[in-house]
């Protein structure tokens, strides 16, 4: 059965980006992101795809856009979230954002793989609120990026059993 997983890095005030860029450079987080998504189907909004600039290698890239003329030779394009999910029914979907896409897929998600970046960051794109009545976290240990001094924690959030 298919699993829907949201993968994101967010600050304490839930900022995830500004001016269509990430807010930090955390090599360990990028490494974890790569390992977690390799071989899977990755789903992202058109703005996040533009920000990355090219399809992610060794993954099936799905881009959501409402522009019916948008295409890219190495990308599966959908104009509707439900159609994207239905079209990839047999696959584990790793939802890569950004804010608009996380907002629409939070209710559908089975699992959240989050990097909690400690501190407040100024952003213009935000991860949705996490309802702790619904979600339960398994937090990893706090780490610090030597180059930037930024601390972060990898956390897996699962739906609480009813
Ligand atoms: N920290 C992280 O983990 C992380 C991860 C990913 C992104 N980000 C950041 O997030 C920011 C981008 O987020 P964003 O919210 O501005 O943009 P986004 O979610 O990446 O993309 C939004 C676009 O997706 C398309 N779209 C959205 N919902 C759709 C639907 N239901 N059906 C069809 N198409 C749909 C539309 O494209 P069209 O306009 O083409 O119609 C819309 O403009 C950037 O700053 C990026 O760096 C951060």
mmCIF file with all atom_site columns, C-alpha atoms and ligand atoms in Angstrom:
data_model
loop_
_atom_site.group_PDB
_atom_site.id
_atom_site.type_symbol
_atom_site.label_atom_id
_atom_site.label_alt_id
_atom_site.label_comp_id
_atom_site.label_asym_id
_atom_site.label_entity_id
_atom_site.label_seq_id
_atom_site.pdbx_PDB_ins_code
_atom_site.Cartn_x
_atom_site.Cartn_y
_atom_site.Cartn_z
_atom_site.occupancy
_atom_site.B_iso_or_equiv
_atom_site.pdbx_formal_charge
_atom_site.auth_seq_id
_atom_site.auth_comp_id
_atom_site.auth_asym_id
_atom_site.auth_atom_id
_atom_site.pdbx_PDB_model_num
ATOM   1   C CA  . UNK A 1 1   ? 0.000  0.000  0.000   1.00 0.00 ? 1   UNK A CA  1
ATOM   2   C CA  . UNK A 1 2   ? 1.115  3.495  -0.793  1.00 0.00 ? 2   UNK A CA  1
ATOM   3   C CA  . UNK A 1 3   ? 2.480  5.759  1.921   1.00 0.00 ? 3   UNK A CA  1
ATOM   4   C CA  . UNK A 1 4   ? 2.433  9.555  1.799   1.00 0.00 ? 4   UNK A CA  1
ATOM   5   C CA  . UNK A 1 5   ? 5.402  11.145 3.521   1.00 0.00 ? 5   UNK A CA  1
ATOM   6   C CA  . UNK A 1 6   ? 6.038  14.859 3.956   1.00 0.00 ? 6   UNK A CA  1
ATOM   7   C CA  . UNK A 1 7   ? 9.734  15.736 4.019   1.00 0.00 ? 7   UNK A CA  1
ATOM   8   C CA  . UNK A 1 8   ? 10.614 19.230 5.239   1.00 0.00 ? 8   UNK A CA  1
ATOM   9   C CA  . UNK A 1 9   ? 13.066 21.357 7.175   1.00 0.00 ? 9   UNK A CA  1
ATOM   10  C CA  . UNK A 1 10  ? 11.425 24.068 9.254   1.00 0.00 ? 10  UNK A CA  1
ATOM   11  C CA  . UNK A 1 11  ? 12.461 26.606 11.852  1.00 0.00 ? 11  UNK A CA  1
ATOM   12  C CA  . UNK A 1 12  ? 10.797 27.025 15.244  1.00 0.00 ? 12  UNK A CA  1
ATOM   13  C CA  . UNK A 1 13  ? 8.436  29.607 13.680  1.00 0.00 ? 13  UNK A CA  1
ATOM   14  C CA  . UNK A 1 14  ? 7.774  27.105 10.843  1.00 0.00 ? 14  UNK A CA  1
ATOM   15  C CA  . UNK A 1 15  ? 9.635  29.140 8.199   1.00 0.00 ? 15  UNK A CA  1
ATOM   16  C CA  . UNK A 1 16  ? 10.814 26.972 5.301   1.00 0.00 ? 16  UNK A CA  1
ATOM   17  C CA  . UNK A 1 17  ? 11.935 29.494 2.686   1.00 0.00 ? 17  UNK A CA  1
ATOM   18  C CA  . UNK A 1 18  ? 12.260 33.053 1.514   1.00 0.00 ? 18  UNK A CA  1
ATOM   19  C CA  . UNK A 1 19  ? 12.386 34.467 -2.031  1.00 0.00 ? 19  UNK A CA  1
ATOM   20  C CA  . UNK A 1 20  ? 11.996 30.889 -3.321  1.00 0.00 ? 20  UNK A CA  1
ATOM   21  C CA  . UNK A 1 21  ? 15.216 29.801 -1.585  1.00 0.00 ? 21  UNK A CA  1
ATOM   22  C CA  . UNK A 1 22  ? 15.993 27.733 1.486   1.00 0.00 ? 22  UNK A CA  1
ATOM   23  C CA  . UNK A 1 23  ? 16.983 29.582 4.652   1.00 0.00 ? 23  UNK A CA  1
ATOM   24  C CA  . UNK A 1 24  ? 20.031 27.515 5.598   1.00 0.00 ? 24  UNK A CA  1
ATOM   25  C CA  . UNK A 1 25  ? 22.653 25.202 4.179   1.00 0.00 ? 25  UNK A CA  1
ATOM   26  C CA  . UNK A 1 26  ? 22.875 22.020 6.238   1.00 0.00 ? 26  UNK A CA  1
ATOM   27  C CA  . UNK A 1 27  ? 24.934 19.343 4.446   1.00 0.00 ? 27  UNK A CA  1
ATOM   28  C CA  . UNK A 1 28  ? 23.824 16.581 6.865   1.00 0.00 ? 28  UNK A CA  1
ATOM   29  C CA  . UNK A 1 29  ? 20.206 17.422 6.192   1.00 0.00 ? 29  UNK A CA  1
ATOM   30  C CA  . UNK A 1 30  ? 20.770 17.285 2.436   1.00 0.00 ? 30  UNK A CA  1
ATOM   31  C CA  . UNK A 1 31  ? 22.455 13.896 2.869   1.00 0.00 ? 31  UNK A CA  1
ATOM   32  C CA  . UNK A 1 32  ? 19.511 12.569 4.878   1.00 0.00 ? 32  UNK A CA  1
ATOM   33  C CA  . UNK A 1 33  ? 17.067 14.025 2.367   1.00 0.00 ? 33  UNK A CA  1
ATOM   34  C CA  . UNK A 1 34  ? 18.868 12.278 -0.472  1.00 0.00 ? 34  UNK A CA  1
ATOM   35  C CA  . UNK A 1 35  ? 19.021 8.910  1.297   1.00 0.00 ? 35  UNK A CA  1
ATOM   36  C CA  . UNK A 1 36  ? 15.360 9.118  2.263   1.00 0.00 ? 36  UNK A CA  1
ATOM   37  C CA  . UNK A 1 37  ? 14.054 10.037 -1.174  1.00 0.00 ? 37  UNK A CA  1
ATOM   38  C CA  . UNK A 1 38  ? 16.302 7.996  -3.516  1.00 0.00 ? 38  UNK A CA  1
ATOM   39  C CA  . UNK A 1 39  ? 14.334 5.516  -5.584  1.00 0.00 ? 39  UNK A CA  1
ATOM   40  C CA  . UNK A 1 40  ? 11.003 7.027  -4.619  1.00 0.00 ? 40  UNK A CA  1
ATOM   41  C CA  . UNK A 1 41  ? 8.505  9.306  -6.270  1.00 0.00 ? 41  UNK A CA  1
ATOM   42  C CA  . UNK A 1 42  ? 9.040  12.921 -5.201  1.00 0.00 ? 42  UNK A CA  1
ATOM   43  C CA  . UNK A 1 43  ? 6.170  15.379 -5.474  1.00 0.00 ? 43  UNK A CA  1
ATOM   44  C CA  . UNK A 1 44  ? 6.677  19.133 -5.445  1.00 0.00 ? 44  UNK A CA  1
ATOM   45  C CA  . UNK A 1 45  ? 5.046  22.402 -6.399  1.00 0.00 ? 45  UNK A CA  1
ATOM   46  C CA  . UNK A 1 46  ? 6.206  24.186 -9.508  1.00 0.00 ? 46  UNK A CA  1
ATOM   47  C CA  . UNK A 1 47  ? 7.907  26.913 -7.439  1.00 0.00 ? 47  UNK A CA  1
ATOM   48  C CA  . UNK A 1 48  ? 9.973  24.382 -5.496  1.00 0.00 ? 48  UNK A CA  1
ATOM   49  C CA  . UNK A 1 49  ? 10.910 22.696 -8.772  1.00 0.00 ? 49  UNK A CA  1
ATOM   50  C CA  . UNK A 1 50  ? 12.033 26.103 -10.117 1.00 0.00 ? 50  UNK A CA  1
ATOM   51  C CA  . UNK A 1 51  ? 14.021 26.679 -6.939  1.00 0.00 ? 51  UNK A CA  1
ATOM   52  C CA  . UNK A 1 52  ? 15.818 23.314 -7.289  1.00 0.00 ? 52  UNK A CA  1
ATOM   53  C CA  . UNK A 1 53  ? 16.278 24.061 -10.992 1.00 0.00 ? 53  UNK A CA  1
ATOM   54  C CA  . UNK A 1 54  ? 16.313 20.505 -12.357 1.00 0.00 ? 54  UNK A CA  1
ATOM   55  C CA  . UNK A 1 55  ? 14.768 17.088 -11.734 1.00 0.00 ? 55  UNK A CA  1
ATOM   56  C CA  . UNK A 1 56  ? 16.235 15.205 -8.777  1.00 0.00 ? 56  UNK A CA  1
ATOM   57  C CA  . UNK A 1 57  ? 18.254 12.286 -10.159 1.00 0.00 ? 57  UNK A CA  1
ATOM   58  C CA  . UNK A 1 58  ? 17.351 8.633  -9.445  1.00 0.00 ? 58  UNK A CA  1
ATOM   59  C CA  . UNK A 1 59  ? 13.835 9.617  -8.381  1.00 0.00 ? 59  UNK A CA  1
ATOM   60  C CA  . UNK A 1 60  ? 10.546 9.882  -10.275 1.00 0.00 ? 60  UNK A CA  1
ATOM   61  C CA  . UNK A 1 61  ? 9.847  13.617 -10.275 1.00 0.00 ? 61  UNK A CA  1
ATOM   62  C CA  . UNK A 1 62  ? 6.232  14.788 -10.088 1.00 0.00 ? 62  UNK A CA  1
ATOM   63  C CA  . UNK A 1 63  ? 5.507  18.508 -10.382 1.00 0.00 ? 63  UNK A CA  1
ATOM   64  C CA  . UNK A 1 64  ? 2.168  20.146 -9.613  1.00 0.00 ? 64  UNK A CA  1
ATOM   65  C CA  . UNK A 1 65  ? 1.210  23.209 -11.619 1.00 0.00 ? 65  UNK A CA  1
ATOM   66  C CA  . UNK A 1 66  ? -2.099 24.718 -12.651 1.00 0.00 ? 66  UNK A CA  1
ATOM   67  C CA  . UNK A 1 67  ? -0.475 25.794 -15.918 1.00 0.00 ? 67  UNK A CA  1
ATOM   68  C CA  . UNK A 1 68  ? -1.630 23.210 -18.450 1.00 0.00 ? 68  UNK A CA  1
ATOM   69  C CA  . UNK A 1 69  ? 1.143  24.271 -20.871 1.00 0.00 ? 69  UNK A CA  1
ATOM   70  C CA  . UNK A 1 70  ? 3.964  23.520 -18.429 1.00 0.00 ? 70  UNK A CA  1
ATOM   71  C CA  . UNK A 1 71  ? 6.084  20.497 -19.251 1.00 0.00 ? 71  UNK A CA  1
ATOM   72  C CA  . UNK A 1 72  ? 9.547  19.110 -18.746 1.00 0.00 ? 72  UNK A CA  1
ATOM   73  C CA  . UNK A 1 73  ? 10.897 15.979 -20.462 1.00 0.00 ? 73  UNK A CA  1
ATOM   74  C CA  . UNK A 1 74  ? 11.919 14.235 -17.230 1.00 0.00 ? 74  UNK A CA  1
ATOM   75  C CA  . UNK A 1 75  ? 8.942  15.241 -15.113 1.00 0.00 ? 75  UNK A CA  1
ATOM   76  C CA  . UNK A 1 76  ? 5.430  13.801 -14.627 1.00 0.00 ? 76  UNK A CA  1
ATOM   77  C CA  . UNK A 1 77  ? 3.162  16.833 -14.512 1.00 0.00 ? 77  UNK A CA  1
ATOM   78  C CA  . UNK A 1 78  ? -0.223 17.020 -12.789 1.00 0.00 ? 78  UNK A CA  1
ATOM   79  C CA  . UNK A 1 79  ? -2.642 19.937 -12.634 1.00 0.00 ? 79  UNK A CA  1
ATOM   80  C CA  . UNK A 1 80  ? -4.437 18.634 -9.556  1.00 0.00 ? 80  UNK A CA  1
ATOM   81  C CA  . UNK A 1 81  ? -3.276 17.098 -6.251  1.00 0.00 ? 81  UNK A CA  1
ATOM   82  C CA  . UNK A 1 82  ? -5.897 14.304 -6.176  1.00 0.00 ? 82  UNK A CA  1
ATOM   83  C CA  . UNK A 1 83  ? -5.008 13.286 -9.724  1.00 0.00 ? 83  UNK A CA  1
ATOM   84  C CA  . UNK A 1 84  ? -1.317 13.204 -8.834  1.00 0.00 ? 84  UNK A CA  1
ATOM   85  C CA  . UNK A 1 85  ? -1.983 10.918 -5.876  1.00 0.00 ? 85  UNK A CA  1
ATOM   86  C CA  . UNK A 1 86  ? -4.315 8.696  -7.903  1.00 0.00 ? 86  UNK A CA  1
ATOM   87  C CA  . UNK A 1 87  ? -1.788 8.580  -10.749 1.00 0.00 ? 87  UNK A CA  1
ATOM   88  C CA  . UNK A 1 88  ? 0.935  7.296  -8.411  1.00 0.00 ? 88  UNK A CA  1
ATOM   89  C CA  . UNK A 1 89  ? -1.294 4.914  -6.456  1.00 0.00 ? 89  UNK A CA  1
ATOM   90  C CA  . UNK A 1 90  ? 1.253  2.106  -6.139  1.00 0.00 ? 90  UNK A CA  1
ATOM   91  C CA  . UNK A 1 91  ? 4.162  4.267  -5.028  1.00 0.00 ? 91  UNK A CA  1
ATOM   92  C CA  . UNK A 1 92  ? 5.501  5.750  -1.821  1.00 0.00 ? 92  UNK A CA  1
ATOM   93  C CA  . UNK A 1 93  ? 5.096  9.477  -2.307  1.00 0.00 ? 93  UNK A CA  1
ATOM   94  C CA  . UNK A 1 94  ? 7.662  11.763 -0.774  1.00 0.00 ? 94  UNK A CA  1
ATOM   95  C CA  . UNK A 1 95  ? 6.111  15.233 -0.725  1.00 0.00 ? 95  UNK A CA  1
ATOM   96  C CA  . UNK A 1 96  ? 8.881  17.824 -0.920  1.00 0.00 ? 96  UNK A CA  1
ATOM   97  C CA  . UNK A 1 97  ? 6.891  21.041 -0.588  1.00 0.00 ? 97  UNK A CA  1
ATOM   98  C CA  . UNK A 1 98  ? 6.775  23.947 -0.683  1.00 0.00 ? 98  UNK A CA  1
ATOM   99  C CA  . UNK A 1 99  ? 4.352  25.686 1.621   1.00 0.00 ? 99  UNK A CA  1
ATOM   100 C CA  . UNK A 1 100 ? 1.344  25.471 -0.677  1.00 0.00 ? 100 UNK A CA  1
ATOM   101 C CA  . UNK A 1 101 ? 1.851  21.775 -1.329  1.00 0.00 ? 101 UNK A CA  1
ATOM   102 C CA  . UNK A 1 102 ? 2.514  20.898 2.332   1.00 0.00 ? 102 UNK A CA  1
ATOM   103 C CA  . UNK A 1 103 ? -0.668 22.780 3.239   1.00 0.00 ? 103 UNK A CA  1
ATOM   104 C CA  . UNK A 1 104 ? -2.719 20.683 0.835   1.00 0.00 ? 104 UNK A CA  1
ATOM   105 C CA  . UNK A 1 105 ? -1.170 17.334 1.704   1.00 0.00 ? 105 UNK A CA  1
ATOM   106 C CA  . UNK A 1 106 ? -0.867 17.491 5.519   1.00 0.00 ? 106 UNK A CA  1
ATOM   107 C CA  . UNK A 1 107 ? -4.275 15.853 6.007   1.00 0.00 ? 107 UNK A CA  1
ATOM   108 C CA  . UNK A 1 108 ? -3.381 13.081 3.563   1.00 0.00 ? 108 UNK A CA  1
ATOM   109 C CA  . UNK A 1 109 ? 0.035  12.304 5.040   1.00 0.00 ? 109 UNK A CA  1
ATOM   110 C CA  . UNK A 1 110 ? 0.891  9.095  6.884   1.00 0.00 ? 110 UNK A CA  1
ATOM   111 C CA  . UNK A 1 111 ? 4.256  10.269 8.132   1.00 0.00 ? 111 UNK A CA  1
ATOM   112 C CA  . UNK A 1 112 ? 6.244  13.492 8.507   1.00 0.00 ? 112 UNK A CA  1
ATOM   113 C CA  . UNK A 1 113 ? 10.024 13.370 8.233   1.00 0.00 ? 113 UNK A CA  1
ATOM   114 C CA  . UNK A 1 114 ? 11.026 16.747 9.595   1.00 0.00 ? 114 UNK A CA  1
ATOM   115 C CA  . UNK A 1 115 ? 14.228 18.567 10.315  1.00 0.00 ? 115 UNK A CA  1
ATOM   116 C CA  . UNK A 1 116 ? 13.489 20.990 13.120  1.00 0.00 ? 116 UNK A CA  1
ATOM   117 C CA  . UNK A 1 117 ? 15.931 23.846 12.770  1.00 0.00 ? 117 UNK A CA  1
ATOM   118 C CA  . UNK A 1 118 ? 16.362 25.535 16.133  1.00 0.00 ? 118 UNK A CA  1
ATOM   119 C CA  . UNK A 1 119 ? 15.813 29.282 16.157  1.00 0.00 ? 119 UNK A CA  1
ATOM   120 C CA  . UNK A 1 120 ? 13.515 31.769 14.474  1.00 0.00 ? 120 UNK A CA  1
ATOM   121 C CA  . UNK A 1 121 ? 14.079 32.628 10.833  1.00 0.00 ? 121 UNK A CA  1
ATOM   122 C CA  . UNK A 1 122 ? 12.471 35.298 8.688   1.00 0.00 ? 122 UNK A CA  1
ATOM   123 C CA  . UNK A 1 123 ? 10.627 33.641 5.814   1.00 0.00 ? 123 UNK A CA  1
ATOM   124 C CA  . UNK A 1 124 ? 7.814  34.040 3.341   1.00 0.00 ? 124 UNK A CA  1
ATOM   125 C CA  . UNK A 1 125 ? 6.909  30.349 3.095   1.00 0.00 ? 125 UNK A CA  1
ATOM   126 C CA  . UNK A 1 126 ? 5.801  28.325 6.122   1.00 0.00 ? 126 UNK A CA  1
ATOM   127 C CA  . UNK A 1 127 ? 5.128  24.710 7.097   1.00 0.00 ? 127 UNK A CA  1
ATOM   128 C CA  . UNK A 1 128 ? 1.543  24.203 8.331   1.00 0.00 ? 128 UNK A CA  1
ATOM   129 C CA  . UNK A 1 129 ? 0.775  23.816 12.047  1.00 0.00 ? 129 UNK A CA  1
ATOM   130 C CA  . UNK A 1 130 ? 1.324  20.312 13.452  1.00 0.00 ? 130 UNK A CA  1
ATOM   131 C CA  . UNK A 1 131 ? -1.640 19.212 15.562  1.00 0.00 ? 131 UNK A CA  1
ATOM   132 C CA  . UNK A 1 132 ? -0.132 17.261 18.450  1.00 0.00 ? 132 UNK A CA  1
ATOM   133 C CA  . UNK A 1 133 ? -3.526 15.662 19.094  1.00 0.00 ? 133 UNK A CA  1
ATOM   134 C CA  . UNK A 1 134 ? -3.001 13.883 15.774  1.00 0.00 ? 134 UNK A CA  1
ATOM   135 C CA  . UNK A 1 135 ? 0.766  13.587 15.451  1.00 0.00 ? 135 UNK A CA  1
ATOM   136 C CA  . UNK A 1 136 ? 3.357  12.105 17.771  1.00 0.00 ? 136 UNK A CA  1
ATOM   137 C CA  . UNK A 1 137 ? 7.092  12.735 17.362  1.00 0.00 ? 137 UNK A CA  1
ATOM   138 C CA  . UNK A 1 138 ? 10.108 10.524 17.728  1.00 0.00 ? 138 UNK A CA  1
ATOM   139 C CA  . UNK A 1 139 ? 12.888 13.073 18.118  1.00 0.00 ? 139 UNK A CA  1
ATOM   140 C CA  . UNK A 1 140 ? 16.477 12.320 17.256  1.00 0.00 ? 140 UNK A CA  1
ATOM   141 C CA  . UNK A 1 141 ? 19.415 13.893 18.999  1.00 0.00 ? 141 UNK A CA  1
ATOM   142 C CA  . UNK A 1 142 ? 20.151 17.578 18.559  1.00 0.00 ? 142 UNK A CA  1
ATOM   143 C CA  . UNK A 1 143 ? 23.046 18.247 16.193  1.00 0.00 ? 143 UNK A CA  1
ATOM   144 C CA  . UNK A 1 144 ? 24.962 21.370 15.233  1.00 0.00 ? 144 UNK A CA  1
ATOM   145 C CA  . UNK A 1 145 ? 26.270 22.241 11.804  1.00 0.00 ? 145 UNK A CA  1
ATOM   146 C CA  . UNK A 1 146 ? 29.919 23.180 12.318  1.00 0.00 ? 146 UNK A CA  1
ATOM   147 C CA  . UNK A 1 147 ? 30.116 25.716 9.467   1.00 0.00 ? 147 UNK A CA  1
ATOM   148 C CA  . UNK A 1 148 ? 27.010 27.774 10.283  1.00 0.00 ? 148 UNK A CA  1
ATOM   149 C CA  . UNK A 1 149 ? 26.560 26.985 13.972  1.00 0.00 ? 149 UNK A CA  1
ATOM   150 C CA  . UNK A 1 150 ? 22.894 26.169 13.264  1.00 0.00 ? 150 UNK A CA  1
ATOM   151 C CA  . UNK A 1 151 ? 21.410 23.421 15.452  1.00 0.00 ? 151 UNK A CA  1
ATOM   152 C CA  . UNK A 1 152 ? 18.758 21.013 14.262  1.00 0.00 ? 152 UNK A CA  1
ATOM   153 C CA  . UNK A 1 153 ? 16.948 17.808 15.184  1.00 0.00 ? 153 UNK A CA  1
ATOM   154 C CA  . UNK A 1 154 ? 15.688 15.106 12.834  1.00 0.00 ? 154 UNK A CA  1
ATOM   155 C CA  . UNK A 1 155 ? 12.201 14.001 13.875  1.00 0.00 ? 155 UNK A CA  1
ATOM   156 C CA  . UNK A 1 156 ? 9.794  11.398 12.602  1.00 0.00 ? 156 UNK A CA  1
ATOM   157 C CA  . UNK A 1 157 ? 6.140  12.188 13.238  1.00 0.00 ? 157 UNK A CA  1
ATOM   158 C CA  . UNK A 1 158 ? 3.561  9.409  13.074  1.00 0.00 ? 158 UNK A CA  1
ATOM   159 C CA  . UNK A 1 159 ? -0.191 9.558  13.401  1.00 0.00 ? 159 UNK A CA  1
ATOM   160 C CA  . UNK A 1 160 ? -1.345 8.683  16.912  1.00 0.00 ? 160 UNK A CA  1
ATOM   161 C CA  . UNK A 1 161 ? -3.335 5.473  17.125  1.00 0.00 ? 161 UNK A CA  1
ATOM   162 C CA  . UNK A 1 162 ? -7.039 6.197  17.736  1.00 0.00 ? 162 UNK A CA  1
HETATM 163 N N1  . LIG B 2 .   ? 12.632 23.902 3.961   1.00 0.00 ? 1   LIG B N1  1
HETATM 164 C C1  . LIG B 2 .   ? 12.076 22.976 3.188   1.00 0.00 ? 1   LIG B C1  1
HETATM 165 O O1  . LIG B 2 .   ? 12.037 21.790 3.536   1.00 0.00 ? 1   LIG B O1  1
HETATM 166 C C2  . LIG B 2 .   ? 11.501 23.372 1.860   1.00 0.00 ? 1   LIG B C2  1
HETATM 167 C C3  . LIG B 2 .   ? 11.050 22.396 0.962   1.00 0.00 ? 1   LIG B C3  1
HETATM 168 C C4  . LIG B 2 .   ? 10.483 22.791 -0.256  1.00 0.00 ? 1   LIG B C4  1
HETATM 169 C C5  . LIG B 2 .   ? 10.377 24.137 -0.548  1.00 0.00 ? 1   LIG B C5  1
HETATM 170 N N2  . LIG B 2 .   ? 10.826 25.055 0.344   1.00 0.00 ? 1   LIG B N2  1
HETATM 171 C C6  . LIG B 2 .   ? 10.677 26.496 0.077   1.00 0.00 ? 1   LIG B C6  1
HETATM 172 O O2  . LIG B 2 .   ? 9.288  26.776 -0.080  1.00 0.00 ? 1   LIG B O2  1
HETATM 173 C C7  . LIG B 2 .   ? 9.143  27.896 -0.934  1.00 0.00 ? 1   LIG B C7  1
HETATM 174 C C8  . LIG B 2 .   ? 8.191  27.525 -2.069  1.00 0.00 ? 1   LIG B C8  1
HETATM 175 O O3  . LIG B 2 .   ? 6.896  27.263 -1.534  1.00 0.00 ? 1   LIG B O3  1
HETATM 176 P P1  . LIG B 2 .   ? 5.586  27.905 -2.205  1.00 0.00 ? 1   LIG B P1  1
HETATM 177 O O4  . LIG B 2 .   ? 4.435  27.619 -1.300  1.00 0.00 ? 1   LIG B O4  1
HETATM 178 O O5  . LIG B 2 .   ? 5.872  29.314 -2.559  1.00 0.00 ? 1   LIG B O5  1
HETATM 179 O O6  . LIG B 2 .   ? 5.472  27.120 -3.586  1.00 0.00 ? 1   LIG B O6  1
HETATM 180 P P2  . LIG B 2 .   ? 5.279  25.549 -3.958  1.00 0.00 ? 1   LIG B P2  1
HETATM 181 O O7  . LIG B 2 .   ? 4.330  24.921 -2.968  1.00 0.00 ? 1   LIG B O7  1
HETATM 182 O O8  . LIG B 2 .   ? 6.596  24.917 -4.187  1.00 0.00 ? 1   LIG B O8  1
HETATM 183 O O9  . LIG B 2 .   ? 4.597  25.668 -5.398  1.00 0.00 ? 1   LIG B O9  1
HETATM 184 C C9  . LIG B 2 .   ? 3.383  26.347 -5.535  1.00 0.00 ? 1   LIG B C9  1
HETATM 185 C C10 . LIG B 2 .   ? 2.884  26.110 -6.949  1.00 0.00 ? 1   LIG B C10 1
HETATM 186 O O10 . LIG B 2 .   ? 2.471  24.760 -7.083  1.00 0.00 ? 1   LIG B O10 1
HETATM 187 C C11 . LIG B 2 .   ? 1.372  24.694 -7.972  1.00 0.00 ? 1   LIG B C11 1
HETATM 188 N N3  . LIG B 2 .   ? 0.232  24.129 -7.245  1.00 0.00 ? 1   LIG B N3  1
HETATM 189 C C12 . LIG B 2 .   ? -0.069 24.266 -5.928  1.00 0.00 ? 1   LIG B C12 1
HETATM 190 N N4  . LIG B 2 .   ? -1.162 23.565 -5.622  1.00 0.00 ? 1   LIG B N4  1
HETATM 191 C C13 . LIG B 2 .   ? -1.572 22.951 -6.757  1.00 0.00 ? 1   LIG B C13 1
HETATM 192 C C14 . LIG B 2 .   ? -2.637 22.086 -7.039  1.00 0.00 ? 1   LIG B C14 1
HETATM 193 N N5  . LIG B 2 .   ? -3.531 21.677 -6.122  1.00 0.00 ? 1   LIG B N5  1
HETATM 194 N N6  . LIG B 2 .   ? -2.772 21.655 -8.303  1.00 0.00 ? 1   LIG B N6  1
HETATM 195 C C15 . LIG B 2 .   ? -1.890 22.024 -9.259  1.00 0.00 ? 1   LIG B C15 1
HETATM 196 N N7  . LIG B 2 .   ? -0.850 22.836 -9.034  1.00 0.00 ? 1   LIG B N7  1
HETATM 197 C C16 . LIG B 2 .   ? -0.686 23.307 -7.786  1.00 0.00 ? 1   LIG B C16 1
HETATM 198 C C17 . LIG B 2 .   ? 1.139  26.106 -8.489  1.00 0.00 ? 1   LIG B C17 1
HETATM 199 O O11 . LIG B 2 .   ? 1.997  26.226 -9.628  1.00 0.00 ? 1   LIG B O11 1
HETATM 200 P P3  . LIG B 2 .   ? 1.710  27.228 -10.852 1.00 0.00 ? 1   LIG B P3  1
HETATM 201 O O12 . LIG B 2 .   ? 1.919  28.597 -10.287 1.00 0.00 ? 1   LIG B O12 1
HETATM 202 O O13 . LIG B 2 .   ? 2.722  26.848 -11.875 1.00 0.00 ? 1   LIG B O13 1
HETATM 203 O O14 . LIG B 2 .   ? 0.292  26.973 -11.277 1.00 0.00 ? 1   LIG B O14 1
HETATM 204 C C18 . LIG B 2 .   ? 1.675  26.944 -7.343  1.00 0.00 ? 1   LIG B C18 1
HETATM 205 O O15 . LIG B 2 .   ? 2.040  28.249 -7.719  1.00 0.00 ? 1   LIG B O15 1
HETATM 206 C C19 . LIG B 2 .   ? 10.552 28.233 -1.419  1.00 0.00 ? 1   LIG B C19 1
HETATM 207 O O16 . LIG B 2 .   ? 11.081 29.281 -0.614  1.00 0.00 ? 1   LIG B O16 1
HETATM 208 C C20 . LIG B 2 .   ? 11.329 26.959 -1.203  1.00 0.00 ? 1   LIG B C20 1
HETATM 209 O O17 . LIG B 2 .   ? 12.712 27.203 -1.028  1.00 0.00 ? 1   LIG B O17 1
HETATM 210 C C21 . LIG B 2 .   ? 11.383 24.689 1.528   1.00 0.00 ? 1   LIG B C21 1
#
